[in-house]
Coordinates of C-alpha atoms in Angstrom, one line a residue:
X24 CA 0.2 0.2 0.1
X25 CA 1.2 3.4 -1.3
X26 CA 0.1 6.8 0.6
X27 CA -0.6 9.0 -2.8
X28 CA -0.1 12.0 -0.6
X29 CA 3.2 11.2 0.9
X30 CA 4.3 8.5 -1.2
X31 CA 5.2 6.5 1.9
X32 CA 4.8 2.7 1.6
X33 CA 3.1 1.0 4.2
X34 CA 4.8 -1.3 6.5
X35 CA 2.4 -3.8 6.7
X36 CA 0.6 -6.5 4.3
X37 CA -3.0 -6.7 4.5
X38 CA -4.9 -10.2 3.3
X39 CA -9.0 -10.9 3.8
X40 CA -9.2 -14.5 5.3
X41 CA -12.7 -16.0 5.8
X42 CA -14.2 -12.5 6.6
X43 CA -11.4 -12.4 8.9
X44 CA -7.8 -10.1 8.5
X45 CA -4.2 -11.0 8.6
X46 CA -2.1 -8.0 8.9
X47 CA 1.7 -8.8 8.6
X48 CA 4.4 -6.1 9.9
X49 CA 7.8 -5.3 8.8
X50 CA 8.9 -6.2 12.1
X51 CA 7.7 -9.7 12.0
X52 CA 4.6 -9.3 13.8
X53 CA 1.3 -11.1 12.5
X54 CA -1.9 -9.9 13.8
X55 CA -5.1 -12.0 13.5
X56 CA -8.4 -10.0 13.7
X57 CA -11.9 -11.1 13.0
X58 CA -14.7 -13.6 14.3
X59 CA -13.2 -17.1 14.4
X60 CA -16.6 -18.2 14.7
X61 CA -17.6 -16.4 11.4
X62 CA -14.2 -18.1 9.9
X63 CA -15.4 -21.6 11.2
X64 CA -18.5 -21.4 9.7
X65 CA -17.2 -20.0 6.3
X66 CA -14.7 -23.2 6.0
X67 CA -17.6 -25.4 6.7
X68 CA -19.8 -23.5 4.3
X69 CA -22.6 -22.7 6.9
X70 CA -24.2 -19.5 5.8
X71 CA -26.6 -17.2 7.5
X72 CA -30.6 -17.4 6.7
X73 CA -30.8 -13.9 5.4
X74 CA -27.5 -14.4 3.0
X75 CA -28.0 -13.1 -0.7
X76 CA -26.1 -12.9 -3.7
X77 CA -27.1 -9.2 -4.6
X78 CA -25.8 -7.9 -0.7
X79 CA -22.3 -8.1 0.7
X80 CA -22.2 -10.8 2.9
X81 CA -20.2 -10.7 6.3
X82 CA -20.3 -13.9 7.5
X83 CA -22.4 -15.5 10.2
X84 CA -21.8 -16.4 13.8
X85 CA -25.5 -17.1 14.8
X86 CA -25.1 -20.9 15.4
X87 CA -23.8 -22.6 18.8
X88 CA -20.1 -23.1 18.9
X89 CA -18.4 -25.9 21.4
X90 CA -15.2 -26.8 22.8
X91 CA -14.7 -29.2 19.7
X92 CA -15.2 -26.3 17.5
X93 CA -12.8 -24.0 19.4
X94 CA -9.9 -27.0 19.4
X95 CA -10.6 -27.5 15.5
X96 CA -10.3 -23.7 14.7
X97 CA -7.1 -23.5 16.9
X98 CA -5.2 -26.5 14.8
X99 CA -6.3 -24.8 11.7
X100 CA -4.4 -21.5 12.8
X101 CA -1.5 -23.5 14.1
X102 CA -1.4 -25.0 10.7
X103 CA -1.8 -21.8 9.1
X104 CA 0.8 -19.6 10.7
X105 CA 3.0 -22.6 11.4
X106 CA 3.2 -21.7 15.3
X107 CA 2.0 -23.3 18.5
X108 CA -0.9 -22.2 20.4
X109 CA 1.3 -20.3 23.2
X110 CA 2.3 -17.9 20.7
X111 CA -1.5 -16.8 19.9
X112 CA -2.0 -14.1 22.6
X113 CA -5.0 -12.9 23.6
X114 CA -5.4 -9.1 25.0
X115 CA -9.2 -8.0 24.3
X116 CA -11.6 -11.2 24.8
X117 CA -15.3 -10.9 24.4
X118 CA -17.4 -13.6 26.4
X119 CA -20.8 -14.4 25.3
X120 CA -23.4 -16.7 24.6
X121 CA -26.3 -17.0 22.2
X122 CA -29.3 -17.8 24.4
X123 CA -32.3 -19.5 22.9
X124 CA -35.5 -18.0 24.8
X125 CA -39.0 -19.4 24.1
X126 CA -40.0 -15.9 23.9
X127 CA -39.3 -12.9 21.5
X128 CA -35.9 -11.4 22.5
X129 CA -37.3 -7.9 22.3
X130 CA -39.4 -8.4 25.4
X131 CA -36.2 -8.5 27.4
X132 CA -34.2 -5.8 25.6
X133 CA -37.0 -3.3 25.6
X134 CA -36.8 -3.6 29.5
X135 CA -33.4 -3.0 30.5
X136 CA -33.1 -0.1 32.6
X137 CA -29.5 0.3 33.8
X138 CA -26.3 -1.5 34.6
X139 CA -23.9 -0.7 37.7
X140 CA -25.5 3.0 37.9
X141 CA -25.5 3.1 34.1
X142 CA -28.1 3.6 31.5
X143 CA -28.2 1.4 28.5
X144 CA -27.7 2.6 25.0
X145 CA -29.6 1.4 22.3
X146 CA -29.1 1.0 18.5
X147 CA -30.4 -0.6 15.2
X148 CA -34.2 0.0 15.9
X149 CA -33.5 -1.1 19.4
X150 CA -32.5 -4.4 18.7
X151 CA -29.3 -3.8 20.1
X152 CA -28.4 -2.5 23.5
X153 CA -25.1 -2.1 25.7
X154 CA -23.7 -0.5 28.4
X155 CA -20.1 1.1 28.5
X156 CA -17.6 0.8 31.6
X157 CA -14.5 1.5 32.0
X158 CA -12.7 -2.2 32.1
X159 CA -15.7 -3.5 30.0
X160 CA -18.5 -3.2 27.8
X161 CA -22.0 -5.5 28.1
X162 CA -23.9 -5.9 25.1
X163 CA -27.3 -7.5 24.9
X164 CA -28.6 -7.7 21.3
X165 CA -31.3 -9.7 19.1
X166 CA -29.1 -12.2 16.9
X167 CA -32.2 -13.6 15.4
X168 CA -33.3 -10.3 13.9
X169 CA -29.5 -9.4 12.7
X170 CA -29.5 -12.6 10.8
X171 CA -33.1 -13.2 10.2
X172 CA -33.1 -16.6 12.0
X173 CA -36.4 -19.2 12.8
X174 CA -35.2 -19.6 16.3
X175 CA -35.3 -16.8 18.7
X176 CA -31.5 -15.7 19.5
X177 CA -30.7 -13.1 22.1
X178 CA -26.6 -12.7 22.3
X179 CA -25.3 -12.0 25.9
X180 CA -21.8 -10.7 25.5
X181 CA -19.1 -8.9 27.6
X182 CA -16.2 -7.3 26.0
X183 CA -13.2 -7.2 28.5
X184 CA -11.3 -4.0 27.4
X185 CA -8.6 -3.7 30.3
X186 CA -6.2 -7.0 30.7
X187 CA -6.5 -6.7 34.5
X188 CA -10.2 -8.0 34.2
X189 CA -9.0 -10.4 31.6
X190 CA -6.5 -12.0 34.2
X191 CA -9.3 -13.4 36.0
X192 CA -10.3 -15.9 33.4
X193 CA -6.8 -17.2 33.3
X194 CA -6.9 -17.0 29.4
X195 CA -3.7 -15.3 28.1
X196 CA -2.9 -17.5 24.8
X197 CA -4.6 -19.9 22.9
X198 CA -3.0 -22.7 24.9
X199 CA -4.9 -21.7 28.0
X200 CA -8.2 -22.4 26.4
X201 CA -9.5 -25.3 28.6
X202 CA -12.8 -26.5 30.2
X203 CA -11.4 -24.7 33.3
X204 CA -10.7 -21.2 31.9
X205 CA -14.0 -21.3 29.8
X206 CA -15.8 -22.0 33.1
X207 CA -13.9 -18.8 34.7
X208 CA -15.1 -16.7 31.7
X209 CA -18.6 -18.2 32.0
X210 CA -18.5 -16.9 35.6
X211 CA -17.5 -13.4 34.6
X212 CA -20.1 -13.2 32.0
X213 CA -22.8 -14.5 34.8
X214 CA -22.0 -12.0 37.3
X215 CA -22.2 -9.1 34.7
X216 CA -25.8 -10.5 33.8
X217 CA -26.8 -10.8 37.5
X218 CA -25.9 -6.9 37.8
X219 CA -28.6 -6.0 35.1
X220 CA -31.6 -4.0 36.5
X221 CA -34.5 -4.5 34.2
X222 CA -38.4 -4.1 33.8
X223 CA -40.0 -7.4 33.0
X224 CA -42.5 -6.8 30.3
X225 CA -44.5 -9.9 31.2
X226 CA -45.8 -8.3 34.5
X227 CA -49.4 -8.9 35.1
X228 CA -51.1 -6.1 36.9
X229 CA -54.3 -7.6 37.4
X230 CA -53.6 -8.7 41.2
X231 CA -51.2 -5.4 42.0
X232 CA -52.2 -3.2 44.7
X233 CA -52.9 0.7 43.4
X234 CA -49.7 1.6 45.1
X235 CA -47.5 -0.9 43.1
X236 CA -49.2 0.5 39.4
X237 CA -48.3 3.8 40.5
X238 CA -44.9 2.4 41.5
X239 CA -44.5 0.5 38.1
X240 CA -45.0 3.7 36.1
X241 CA -41.8 5.1 37.6
X242 CA -39.9 1.9 37.7
X243 CA -40.7 0.9 33.7
X244 CA -38.8 4.4 33.2
X245 CA -34.9 4.1 33.1
X246 CA -34.6 8.1 33.8
X247 CA -36.3 7.5 36.9
X248 CA -33.4 5.4 38.2
X249 CA -30.9 7.5 36.8
X250 CA -31.8 10.8 37.0
X251 CA -34.6 11.0 39.9
X252 CA -33.2 8.3 42.4
X253 CA -30.4 8.9 44.1
X254 CA -27.9 6.0 44.1
X255 CA -28.1 5.3 47.9
X256 CA -32.1 5.1 47.3
X257 CA -31.9 2.9 44.4
X258 CA -31.6 -0.3 46.3
X259 CA -34.9 -0.2 48.3
X260 CA -37.0 0.2 44.9
X261 CA -35.0 -2.3 43.2
X262 CA -36.0 -5.2 45.9
X263 CA -39.4 -3.6 45.5
X264 CA -39.5 -4.3 41.7
X265 CA -37.8 -7.4 41.8
X266 CA -40.8 -8.6 44.4
X267 CA -43.4 -7.8 42.1
X268 CA -41.2 -9.4 39.1
X269 CA -41.1 -12.9 41.0
X270 CA -44.6 -12.8 42.1
X271 CA -46.4 -11.5 38.9
X272 CA -44.4 -12.2 35.7
X273 CA -42.8 -14.9 33.8
X274 CA -39.4 -13.7 35.1
X275 CA -37.6 -13.2 31.8
X276 CA -34.1 -12.8 33.4
X277 CA -34.3 -16.0 35.3
X278 CA -35.0 -17.9 32.1
X279 CA -32.3 -16.4 30.5
X280 CA -29.9 -16.6 33.4
X281 CA -30.7 -20.6 33.0
X282 CA -30.0 -20.4 29.4
X283 CA -26.2 -19.0 30.2
X284 CA -25.6 -21.9 32.8
X285 CA -26.5 -24.1 29.9
X286 CA -24.6 -22.5 27.1
X287 CA -21.5 -20.9 27.3
X288 CA -18.7 -18.9 25.5
X289 CA -15.6 -17.2 25.3
X290 CA -13.4 -15.3 23.2
X291 CA -14.1 -12.6 20.8
X292 CA -11.8 -9.8 20.4
X293 CA -8.0 -9.9 21.0
X294 CA -4.5 -8.6 19.7
X295 CA -0.9 -9.4 19.8
X296 CA 2.5 -8.6 21.1
X297 CA 5.4 -9.7 19.1
X298 CA 5.8 -13.5 18.9
X299 CA 3.5 -15.4 16.2
X300 CA -0.1 -14.7 16.1
X301 CA -2.9 -12.7 17.8
X302 CA -6.1 -13.7 17.6
X303 CA -8.3 -10.5 17.4
X304 CA -12.2 -10.8 17.4
X305 CA -13.4 -14.1 17.9
X306 CA -16.8 -15.4 18.8
X307 CA -16.4 -19.0 20.5
X308 CA -19.5 -20.5 22.0
X309 CA -19.4 -23.3 24.7
X310 CA -21.2 -26.2 26.0
X311 CA -21.1 -26.5 29.6
X312 CA -22.9 -29.8 29.6
X313 CA -19.7 -31.8 28.3
X314 CA -19.3 -35.1 29.9
X315 CA -16.4 -35.8 31.8
X316 CA -14.7 -38.8 32.5
X317 CA -13.6 -39.6 36.3
X318 CA -10.1 -39.7 35.5
X319 CA -10.1 -36.6 33.2
X320 CA -6.1 -36.5 33.0
X321 CA -5.6 -39.3 31.0
X322 CA -8.3 -38.8 28.2
X323 CA -8.0 -36.5 25.3
X324 CA -10.1 -33.4 26.0
X325 CA -11.5 -33.5 22.4
X326 CA -11.8 -37.2 20.9
X327 CA -12.2 -38.4 24.7
X328 CA -9.9 -41.2 23.8
X329 CA -7.4 -42.8 26.4
X330 CA -3.7 -40.8 26.3
X331 CA -2.2 -43.0 29.3
X332 CA 0.2 -44.4 27.0
X333 CA 1.8 -40.7 26.3
X334 CA 3.6 -38.1 28.2
X335 CA 2.0 -37.6 31.7
X336 CA 1.5 -33.6 31.1
X337 CA -0.4 -34.4 27.7
X338 CA -4.1 -33.2 27.3
X339 CA -4.5 -34.0 23.6
X340 CA -4.2 -37.3 21.6
X341 CA -0.8 -37.2 19.7
X342 CA 1.1 -39.1 17.3
X343 CA 2.1 -41.7 20.2
X344 CA -1.8 -42.2 20.9
X345 CA -2.7 -42.7 17.3
X346 CA -0.5 -45.2 16.9
X347 CA -1.4 -47.0 20.0
X348 CA -5.0 -46.9 18.9
X349 CA -4.2 -47.9 15.4
X350 CA -2.5 -51.1 16.6
X351 CA -4.9 -51.7 19.7
X352 CA -8.3 -50.6 18.5
X353 CA -8.5 -50.1 14.7
X354 CA -12.1 -49.6 14.7
X355 CA -12.0 -46.7 17.2
X356 CA -8.8 -45.6 15.3
X357 CA -10.7 -45.4 11.9
X358 CA -13.4 -43.1 13.6
X359 CA -11.0 -40.6 14.5
X360 CA -9.1 -40.6 11.5
X361 CA -12.5 -40.0 9.5
X362 CA -13.7 -37.2 11.7
X363 CA -10.5 -35.4 12.5
X364 CA -7.5 -35.8 10.4
X365 CA -7.0 -34.2 6.9
X366 CA -6.4 -36.8 4.0

């Protein structure tokens, strides 16, 4: 790239790759940015329902994305950049989950009041809401509208912008992506979601007292909580609103919380220092209902095959394990070969 005004030649090369971007700098740094979830779906030729040849297609990340998918993408990037997982360094991670509620996602989005003393900002015809804090940004938006999906899909996402906040997950490089660190990420997301103050649009006012009905007129207005009520007085009114919600609604927040506990996510935005690659933006979903072996240390995290014949610190099936299963259990080997190995 040449700057037409100054004639200066850019010190980087940029290439598009499955809706992601790879930037190579003269000093040897390689930066990978974009959605790993979109990359996976693009490689597998999974397209959005609203994909049309007449419009510019920007990829699709509305599906669920489990631990096996994460490992498959990691292996793909290892081959692509000829590097190890510990050379891929994360910085700005986004933790998120695609919930699939039985109700219209807009019911919950329109009832959002505030989070940690800050009001939600709305975009895209109120299908997207976010609240910006110093260390993170909480996003809640209607992904089924975004992609014209048949299934109700509400995405709840936590974008971590400060590295000290990221340390709570135990994730620094792609090598650190394990079931344990994903659970740490899941806890951070759940904690942020629990701090959401909302007005439940399903409240049945039939059995409410006149005083409660009058209070709801204020409680449904975000400006009342931020501008009228002083911070020290909010807690008492939050308890009153929550009592009404628990006794007179379908409890939308509780249903979504249960969904988050069943489905989990990590990684979305990242950067790199000076090693090999950096994964910058990724949307990685995780199924928290993975079955575990009693002796988890001797089984491959992806294939669930016995790897006790490998080195004691092994966590994944290696050539040693493959050769062992080839000789002792050819049927199992063929299944693994057909599912995971390249031609």
